[in-house]
Amino acid sequence: MIGTMREAAQNLQNAFVREWKKDGGKTVGYSCTFIPEEIIHAAGLLPFRLRGIGTTSMSIGDSYFGAVNCSLPKCILQLAGQGSYTFLDGAIITNGCDSMRRLEECWRKASEDHRGTLPEYYEYFSVPHKSVDYSVEFYEEELRNMVGTLERHFRCTVSEQSLKKSISLYNKGRTLLQKLDELRFGRDVPISGEDAMAVLIAAHAMPQERFIEMLEGVIEGLGKAPSVSGGKKRLMLMGSASDDMDFIHVIEEAGAIVVADTVCYGSRTYSALVDEESDPLHALSSHYLKHSICPRMLGYYRTRLSYVMDLIRKARVDGVILQNVRFCDLHGSENGIFERDLEAAGIPCMRLEREYGPLTETGRISMRIDAFMERISTHCSSIGETTSDAARTRQQTI
Amino acid sequence: MIAAGCDVGSLTTKAVILNNARLLGHALVRSSFNPEKSASEVMEKALASARLTMDDISLCVGTGYGRERIGFVKKTVSEISCHAKGAHFLQPSIRTIIDIGGQDCKAIRLDAKGEIVKFITNDKCASGTGRFLEVMAKLLGLELGELGRISGQATHPITLASTCTVWAQAEVIMHLNEGMPKADLAAGINEAMAARVAILARSVGIEQDVCMTGGVAKNPGVVEAMEKQLGVPMRRLRLDPQLMGALGAAVFARERLGVS
Amino acid sequence: MKRETREYNLDWMLWSSVVSGSKVMDGTDKEYQALLRLIPNFRGIIDTILRQGEPGRLFMKMGAEYLDDIKAVHEKGKKLCFGTFVASKDLFYAFDNVVPAWAEILTVFATMMMRKGTAEYMDYCCEAGFTETSCSAQRGSVGAYLAGLAEKPDFLVCGAPGICDTNANAMQFMSEYLDIPLFQLTFPSNLTGRRITDYQRKDYRALIAFVEEHAGSRLDEDRLRSVLAEHRRQDEIINEIFDLTRLKPCPMPPIFNLFLYAGRLQSSGRKSLTALLESMLRVVRENAKAGRAGTVSGRERARLLMCYIDHYTTDGRFWQWVDSQDISLLPTLIFTFFNRGINYAEERQDQTYEIDTSTMDAMIDSLADINSRMPMVKQLRGPYDAAGMWREDLFCMTRLMKPDFAVYLGSMGCRNSYGVNKLIQRDAERFGLPTLLLFADAFDDRVASWEFCVEKISEFMHVRGIVS
Amino acid sequence: MYVAGCDVGSLSAKAVIMKDDNIVASHIMFARPEPSESARVVMEETLRKVGLSMEDIACCVGTGYGRNAIPFAQACESEIACHGKAAQWLKPQVRMVIDIGGQDAKAIRVDETGTVVRYAYNDRCASGTGRFLEVMAGAMGIDIEAMGDISAQAREPVTLSNQCVVFAETEIISLINAGRELPDIVGGLHRALSHRVASLARSIELEGEITMTGGVAKNRGMFTALEEALGVKLVRMDTDPQIIGAVGAALMARQTAAGNG
Ligand SMILES: Nc1ncnc2c1ncn2[C@@H]1O[C@H](COP(=O)(O)OP(=O)(O)O)[C@@H](O)[C@H]1O
Ligand SMILES: Nc1ncnc2c1ncn2[C@@H]1O[C@H](COP(=O)(O)OP(=O)(O)O)[C@@H](O)[C@H]1O
Ligand code: SF4
Ligand code: SF4
Ligand code: SF4
């Protein structure tokens, strides 16, 4: 079962998407976790999280984006321009982060040079950057517009009923993912971080119904599975978006196991459930704005820190990898504060800057991971300790 | 029991042989494209200098970029840990290490027990690595060793505007053509190097004693520029700083063997 | 950071330089020359400014007033509000105990006046753990604050979320690093429409509540009214100056550009700015009457539109160079403020703001509207080619001011403009405007030296036949 | 009437002598540290080939990065204008020129008179230039001239992640160590460089027939890689692509001389 999910996670147009398309289903790509899949689903469409995997060139990405833009949207643009995304019938871009929102224009422009590579339904929605009453209200209105444009374009209706049904379906998926987390958090972990990542990615790359079905099987199987964590250090991955299983593989090869993450494409989407009682659009707007741990919500660092601390405790994390894609402002800068605060709490951290895209710099990455593993093995920090050397020495440093 | 460490770096390969705390032999060769070959070559040389054979070595630990490919090595440790180990072994008061090798540079902070508290490595661009200096030395027609010594004679060090190694090269050529004295150029180059690395070093948090390791530590121009930049003295080590990684590896091997 | 750098405070250093700079003209020419020799590092820029006569002197005095407030804020028993230039100043001047200091303005001062620019402060940001790839406009001064080399702000106000991540991050980082409360003003991606206006007005009221809380005083209606009235007067003068810049040759001296936007960004609503603007208008009018260009020689060889921002490094030699080449510098694109009646907004009044001082509510709404049209806030919040965004503004300016060519210059940290500058260049070229993308950093000459920039601009003018 | 063009680049110095519509002599050599010296030597060599002396030259225009240091040049022109001019003159159907030299890469669009209408140059990093290939050739211990032939045998070109010249070198070394075939590595290098250059060209919009000039155009591996990256056939120059800049300068000289006389 995990093998099937890996297949789905490693290929853009995977078997499930092909099957969906074969039956005449329509697919809508979306750029960021702030777009409720529920709405797309309720419109009878397959929501597909945009990704940039398997690029071997940037010749299209670089001719629209600038040299200082993050490689994730560039890779997506590259794939789009190459025609790898022609299976999409629609795409929704938001102002997630600056580089990502510029994908909207770049893709639109690229399609003038590379004809037929822009989905017919192509929309930009504006997600507020704070979660207060008036921004929730504002976003609700944006979501209403989204419903409207989907209905008009795909000639469907999104009723309150269908929305509620989708919400409850996706809530079920979230609950199962939380269950998976519980297994990963236990002393004996039955699943490698690499496999867990495959599951998390697959959640947004296939019909949710199918995903739930398979995940139920996976969880059942894992209940009886032997531990794969014996004697390994437990790591958590934080920072920029990462859907690269090879990257997790390199980390785990150094003798670690990744038991938790806070990254986009990873476990950013299911820490809380959407309220099923109130008005669905309001519930979605409020859920997506209030439960995200993405630093694009500026001014909520403290909330995120306490979430992360909680996760570290629950997952018995020995060390944290704070990685960011080069030119990722949001995570690049937040990682700096996280490093300070987590180290002060006695949690060893390692910062790592990398490129999104095919993992070829394994040598350098694994050298660092090795060193980090050596550091936490000798250090043997446990979360209970309050002040570490790091915290104490900070006062004395220049 | 005799322990050895072998460090297959991007530019040079180093080996150190230890008997307890006593240094029996060491060697350094230029890395070839075949790390296995470089490793055996350097090991042979080190063994020869210690008048030993491979059979005398109870354990050899490998480190460096090519560490996974050394045939005679049973265990590998990352360079970061090895530099820390080696420096702490020689000088327990060391708290901050700045290691500049051929292809990267690292800042490492240790606690009193010699354990790593934090480290940062640079990996964005070749400026700020030993390679930068090599390119420049070649340009000036100087030996690597001279680049550091001659910069002491500078009166008006130049300022390099470009950070890119390749463009900086063009800039230096321009100054050369203007007839600028080599000492001033060398000093400017060393200062540029120190300035770039100092940022890295400061972000790990400088705590005294500070030392430099890696090949670039043999360049007194950079070491002095670094002292100026950071405003702290660089502690000189009792052994060739370029050997630090190999020494650390040997110390690891020795610990592994249960010698304390 | 070097020990020497740590010995001086940034705000103190800027203050002392600008204050002495503002006084050098008070003496005789001989004294002036002697004094210039004492300030070798920023002799060029001071001379370029002061050579403008009265406007130059008033500009320096305005800067001195601004920096004096900042440097002595706590001595004077006031609160320091630190933020980014995308939030308008008027609100803060309406509190009698709040002094606003804006990151980019301090960076620009320091970039132009200090020998090595702000390199060490920028690097200090990385040392503190802040990402080195972020925008140099903030890092240049924020680094000094992180290092404790300036009066510590009492609260932070940022208007960049939704406009610019890196800018917003700088404030978030600073807030966490120094433990200072932060308010973030946010903006939806569109500019006009009832929903948008409503959102912004609500957000602005939340800002006022925040400022009142941290300043420990209430927003004073009368003070606000007088600030806004002054602002309105300033807008009128600016409207006339902008109208005159359409003339060929352009009667406005190149450096007036700096005066215009720096003035608006640091002192809008203050008397010192009105005095400066009046004086500038007199000069521009005279040149226009005489049919002279604003350049020192009075000639115009080409008209340049900086389609993003200007270049500040290396002693501010940008303006000197432009002037020496007889190039007229048209109003820098991003520093347009969109007040009602301004010429570039002729056919799109809905994109402008209007100041209504009738009631407190009307005034607050006006403030919110001013703020949502601040530089960058207007042009970069949404898709570059949507209504009211970068592309439209560029084309409107081009039609109106008739530049011969445009140059894009920004910062290496600028995801937003780098994300679309190739597209905008493409559109501009189709529109008939030769456009050069300069790969350099306006605040950091370590990316590319000023000499490199000059070479590239000259080459462009030559190859594209803008000058023969 | 004889005219001359002299192109002092970062890596090589080139000179061309023209009579009417013909190139009568040309010469290429490695640049000396002193640009004026390079110019003098390369010009002397070129003159010697046709038994002329500097007095016979009605006008000489200088170009290239050392153009301002050429003592005998009556005028200077940017490389952009020279490459554009000469490529279009030699191949009239050409509307776009991609010039990759030792120190930079440029995409130039010209009109039917050879006048530049748009251009873009690479950003300030050596990774998109000919220098990239040179350093890599050095790392692999092969000749820069041989790279084209070697890459022709590539079956499965490698993918390179690193943009920095120096780090790419490390990557190459590890690829060699991992046992990858030399042709595949060289092929991968060409691919990497051609993609960078292709994006540069695309950023000013591809138009009409495209040609490639500069020293790197001599490398047929790069030539085909660029064709693949752009998805179009490139126009091949009959003249040595490395001297195109100098030819352009000579054409400018001809114009000047005609204007004067
Ligand atoms: N004798 C010397 N004097 C000054 N610098 C030297 C000397 N020898 C080597 N170096 C510098 O050291 C660098 C190599 O450092 P090293 O630690 O051997 O690298 P690596 O471990 O990556 O192989 C060279 O790039 C050079 O700049
Ligand atoms: N014979 C050749 N075969 C393949 N590549 C070559 C050859 N000669 C030069 N090159 C390439 O051309 C580059 C130099 O180009 P050139 O146009 O002479 O540069 P510049 O004008 O900057 O001096 C070198 O970096 C190399 O990559
Ligand atoms: S990191 Fe944040 S803004 Fe970016 S895609 Fe993920 S959720 Fe969206
Ligand atoms: S220049 Fe760019 S990065 Fe800097 S503040 Fe402006 S939009 Fe942001
Ligand atoms: S700027 Fe130069 S040294 Fe830096 S990445 Fe580019 S090629 Fe490498």
XYZ file of N, CA, C and O in Angstrom, chain C residues 23-92:
280
model
N 24.709 72.669 8.459
C 25.233 73.969 8.901
C 26.348 74.489 8.013
O 26.673 75.671 8.075
N 26.934 73.622 7.205
C 28.125 74.080 6.481
C 27.841 75.265 5.580
O 28.704 76.114 5.368
N 26.621 75.337 5.076
C 26.321 76.431 4.158
C 26.117 77.759 4.876
O 26.054 78.801 4.253
N 25.975 77.700 6.192
C 25.702 78.931 6.921
C 26.874 79.905 6.867
O 26.691 81.106 6.997
N 28.060 79.384 6.668
C 29.222 80.266 6.659
C 29.555 80.785 5.266
O 28.735 80.749 4.354
N 30.772 81.251 5.112
C 31.205 81.761 3.811
C 31.598 80.585 2.930
O 31.700 79.463 3.390
N 31.823 80.881 1.665
C 32.186 79.806 0.745
C 33.501 79.167 1.165
O 33.680 77.965 1.049
N 34.405 79.987 1.683
C 35.699 79.463 2.095
C 35.541 78.499 3.263
O 36.104 77.404 3.279
N 34.704 78.921 4.187
C 34.435 78.031 5.332
C 33.792 76.743 4.849
O 34.085 75.651 5.336
N 32.904 76.908 3.888
C 32.206 75.748 3.334
C 33.200 74.749 2.747
O 33.172 73.560 3.053
N 34.120 75.272 1.943
C 35.114 74.390 1.331
C 35.961 73.695 2.389
O 36.271 72.510 2.285
N 36.309 74.473 3.436
C 37.137 73.904 4.498
C 36.376 72.797 5.231
O 36.912 71.734 5.528
N 35.101 73.079 5.464
C 34.297 72.080 6.167
C 34.118 70.816 5.339
O 34.151 69.714 5.862
N 33.942 71.007 4.048
C 33.775 69.841 3.179
C 34.970 68.920 3.287
O 34.847 67.704 3.236
N 36.134 69.525 3.431
C 37.346 68.710 3.522
C 37.334 67.839 4.771
O 37.956 66.798 4.831
N 36.615 68.311 5.770
C 36.575 67.559 7.022
C 35.651 66.343 6.943
O 35.645 65.498 7.819
N 34.827 66.340 5.922
C 33.899 65.210 5.811
C 34.139 64.477 4.499
O 33.304 64.477 3.599
N 35.313 63.852 4.401
C 35.671 63.271 3.116
C 34.696 62.203 2.639
O 34.474 62.059 1.452
N 34.099 61.493 3.564
C 33.303 60.343 3.144
C 32.048 60.718 2.387
O 31.612 60.004 1.508
N 31.442 61.794 2.791
C 30.201 62.114 2.105
C 30.210 63.521 1.523
O 29.214 64.173 1.384
N 31.438 63.925 1.191
C 31.583 65.244 0.596
C 30.759 65.346 -0.681
O 30.080 66.315 -0.936
N 30.822 64.288 -1.492
C 30.158 64.306 -2.791
C 28.675 64.551 -2.660
O 28.126 65.469 -3.270
N 28.041 63.786 -1.798
C 26.586 63.894 -1.726
C 26.179 65.214 -1.071
O 25.257 65.887 -1.510
N 26.918 65.613 -0.036
C 26.580 66.880 0.621
C 26.720 68.016 -0.388
O 25.871 68.895 -0.490
N 27.795 67.958 -1.152
C 28.030 69.019 -2.112
C 26.930 69.030 -3.174
O 26.417 70.080 -3.546
N 26.557 67.835 -3.634
C 25.506 67.754 -4.641
C 24.197 68.333 -4.099
O 23.470 69.026 -4.797
N 23.942 68.062 -2.845
C 22.702 68.565 -2.247
C 22.768 70.071 -2.051
O 21.889 70.818 -2.468
N 23.879 70.504 -1.456
C 23.941 71.919 -1.094
C 24.127 72.833 -2.299
O 23.754 74.001 -2.262
N 24.686 72.292 -3.337
C 24.847 73.095 -4.543
C 23.494 73.534 -5.111
O 23.408 74.426 -5.932
N 22.431 72.896 -4.668
C 21.106 73.262 -5.133
C 20.633 74.548 -4.483
O 19.510 74.983 -4.716
N 21.468 75.142 -3.630
C 21.056 76.388 -2.994
C 20.027 76.152 -1.923
O 20.100 75.169 -1.180
N 19.025 77.014 -1.892
C 18.069 76.977 -0.789
C 17.391 75.620 -0.615
O 17.348 75.087 0.503
N 16.892 75.002 -1.698
C 16.243 73.700 -1.476
C 17.183 72.702 -0.825
O 16.770 71.943 0.059
N 18.436 72.716 -1.224
C 19.396 71.781 -0.649
C 19.553 72.023 0.839
O 19.588 71.082 1.643
N 19.625 73.303 1.187
C 19.815 73.632 2.606
C 18.584 73.217 3.410
O 18.680 72.657 4.486
N 17.428 73.497 2.839
C 16.199 73.128 3.547
C 16.071 71.612 3.677
O 15.559 71.090 4.667
N 16.563 70.916 2.669
C 16.504 69.458 2.726
C 17.362 68.953 3.880
O 16.957 68.090 4.659
N 18.559 69.523 4.002
C 19.436 69.107 5.091
C 18.818 69.460 6.443
O 18.899 68.697 7.401
N 18.204 70.616 6.514
C 17.595 71.026 7.791
C 16.454 70.072 8.160
O 16.289 69.706 9.321
N 15.707 69.684 7.137
C 14.602 68.766 7.391
C 15.147 67.422 7.906
O 14.616 66.845 8.862
N 16.229 66.972 7.270
C 16.851 65.719 7.714
C 17.367 65.853 9.130
O 17.230 64.932 9.954
N 17.951 67.007 9.444
C 18.502 67.217 10.777
C 17.394 67.181 11.820
O 17.539 66.577 12.887
N 16.290 67.803 11.484
C 15.150 67.823 12.408
C 14.673 66.386 12.659
O 14.455 65.959 13.799
N 14.561 65.645 11.586
C 14.089 64.259 11.660
C 15.025 63.409 12.529
O 14.605 62.710 13.436
N 16.328 63.532 12.237
C 17.293 62.705 12.963
C 17.460 63.153 14.403
O 17.736 62.350 15.286
N 17.270 64.444 14.632
C 17.383 64.942 16.000
C 16.284 64.332 16.861
O 16.517 63.914 17.989
N 15.084 64.264 16.300
C 13.976 63.643 17.028
C 14.304 62.198 17.375
O 14.031 61.721 18.466
N 14.866 61.515 16.397
C 15.116 60.082 16.584
C 16.207 59.846 17.615
O 16.086 59.024 18.519
N 17.265 60.609 17.464
C 18.417 60.406 18.345
C 18.074 60.728 19.793
O 18.506 60.044 20.710
N 17.273 61.766 19.963
C 17.018 62.220 21.328
C 15.636 61.816 21.820
O 15.113 62.390 22.772
N 15.062 60.824 21.174
C 13.656 60.507 21.464
C 13.382 60.245 22.948
O 12.448 60.809 23.522
N 14.234 59.467 23.551
C 13.951 59.137 24.945
C 14.332 60.263 25.902
O 13.677 60.478 26.908
N 15.361 61.009 25.531
C 15.705 62.205 26.300
C 14.517 63.162 26.363
O 14.258 63.801 27.364
N 13.835 63.240 25.222
C 12.707 64.164 25.157
C 11.434 63.545 25.724
O 10.347 64.099 25.577
N 11.587 62.351 26.283
C 10.427 61.701 26.895
C 9.409 61.178 25.912
O 8.222 61.087 26.216
N 9.859 60.891 24.690
C 8.901 60.405 23.698
C 9.109 58.927 23.396
O 10.082 58.328 23.833
N 8.183 58.395 22.632
C 8.255 56.980 22.254
C 8.763 56.842 20.829
O 8.336 57.598 19.941
N 9.605 55.863 20.627
C 10.133 55.652 19.276
C 9.371 54.524 18.585
O 9.284 53.407 19.091
N 8.832 54.879 17.420
C 8.158 53.874 16.610
C 9.041 53.586 15.408
O 9.413 54.479 14.668
N 9.407 52.330 15.238
C 10.285 51.962 14.120
C 9.468 51.141 13.127
O 8.605 50.364 13.520
N 9.737 51.371 11.861
C 8.952 50.625 10.875
C 9.544 50.714 9.502
O 10.708 51.075 9.337
N 8.747 50.368 8.527
C 9.239 50.426 7.156
C 8.524 51.528 6.404
O 7.439 51.952 6.801
N 9.142 51.965 5.315
C 8.663 53.160 4.628
C 7.280 52.993 4.015
O 6.685 53.953 3.564
N 6.783 51.754 3.958
C 5.487 51.575 3.337
C 4.322 51.971 4.257
O 3.178 51.847 3.880
N 4.628 52.444 5.450
C 3.564 52.999 6.280
C 3.755 54.519 6.309
O 4.855 54.998 6.507
N 2.670 55.249 6.100
C 2.789 56.708 6.022
C 3.015 57.316 7.402
O 2.613 56.773 8.424
N 3.666 58.482 7.396
C 4.066 59.111 8.653
C 2.984 59.922 9.342
O 3.071 60.151 10.544
N 2.015 60.401 8.596
C 1.092 61.402 9.147
C 0.547 61.023 10.514
O 0.516 61.831 11.433
N 0.112 59.776 10.631
C -0.502 59.341 11.887
C 0.412 59.627 13.075
O -0.017 60.146 14.092
N 1.692 59.321 12.899
C 2.601 59.404 14.039
C 2.880 60.845 14.438
O 3.032 61.160 15.602
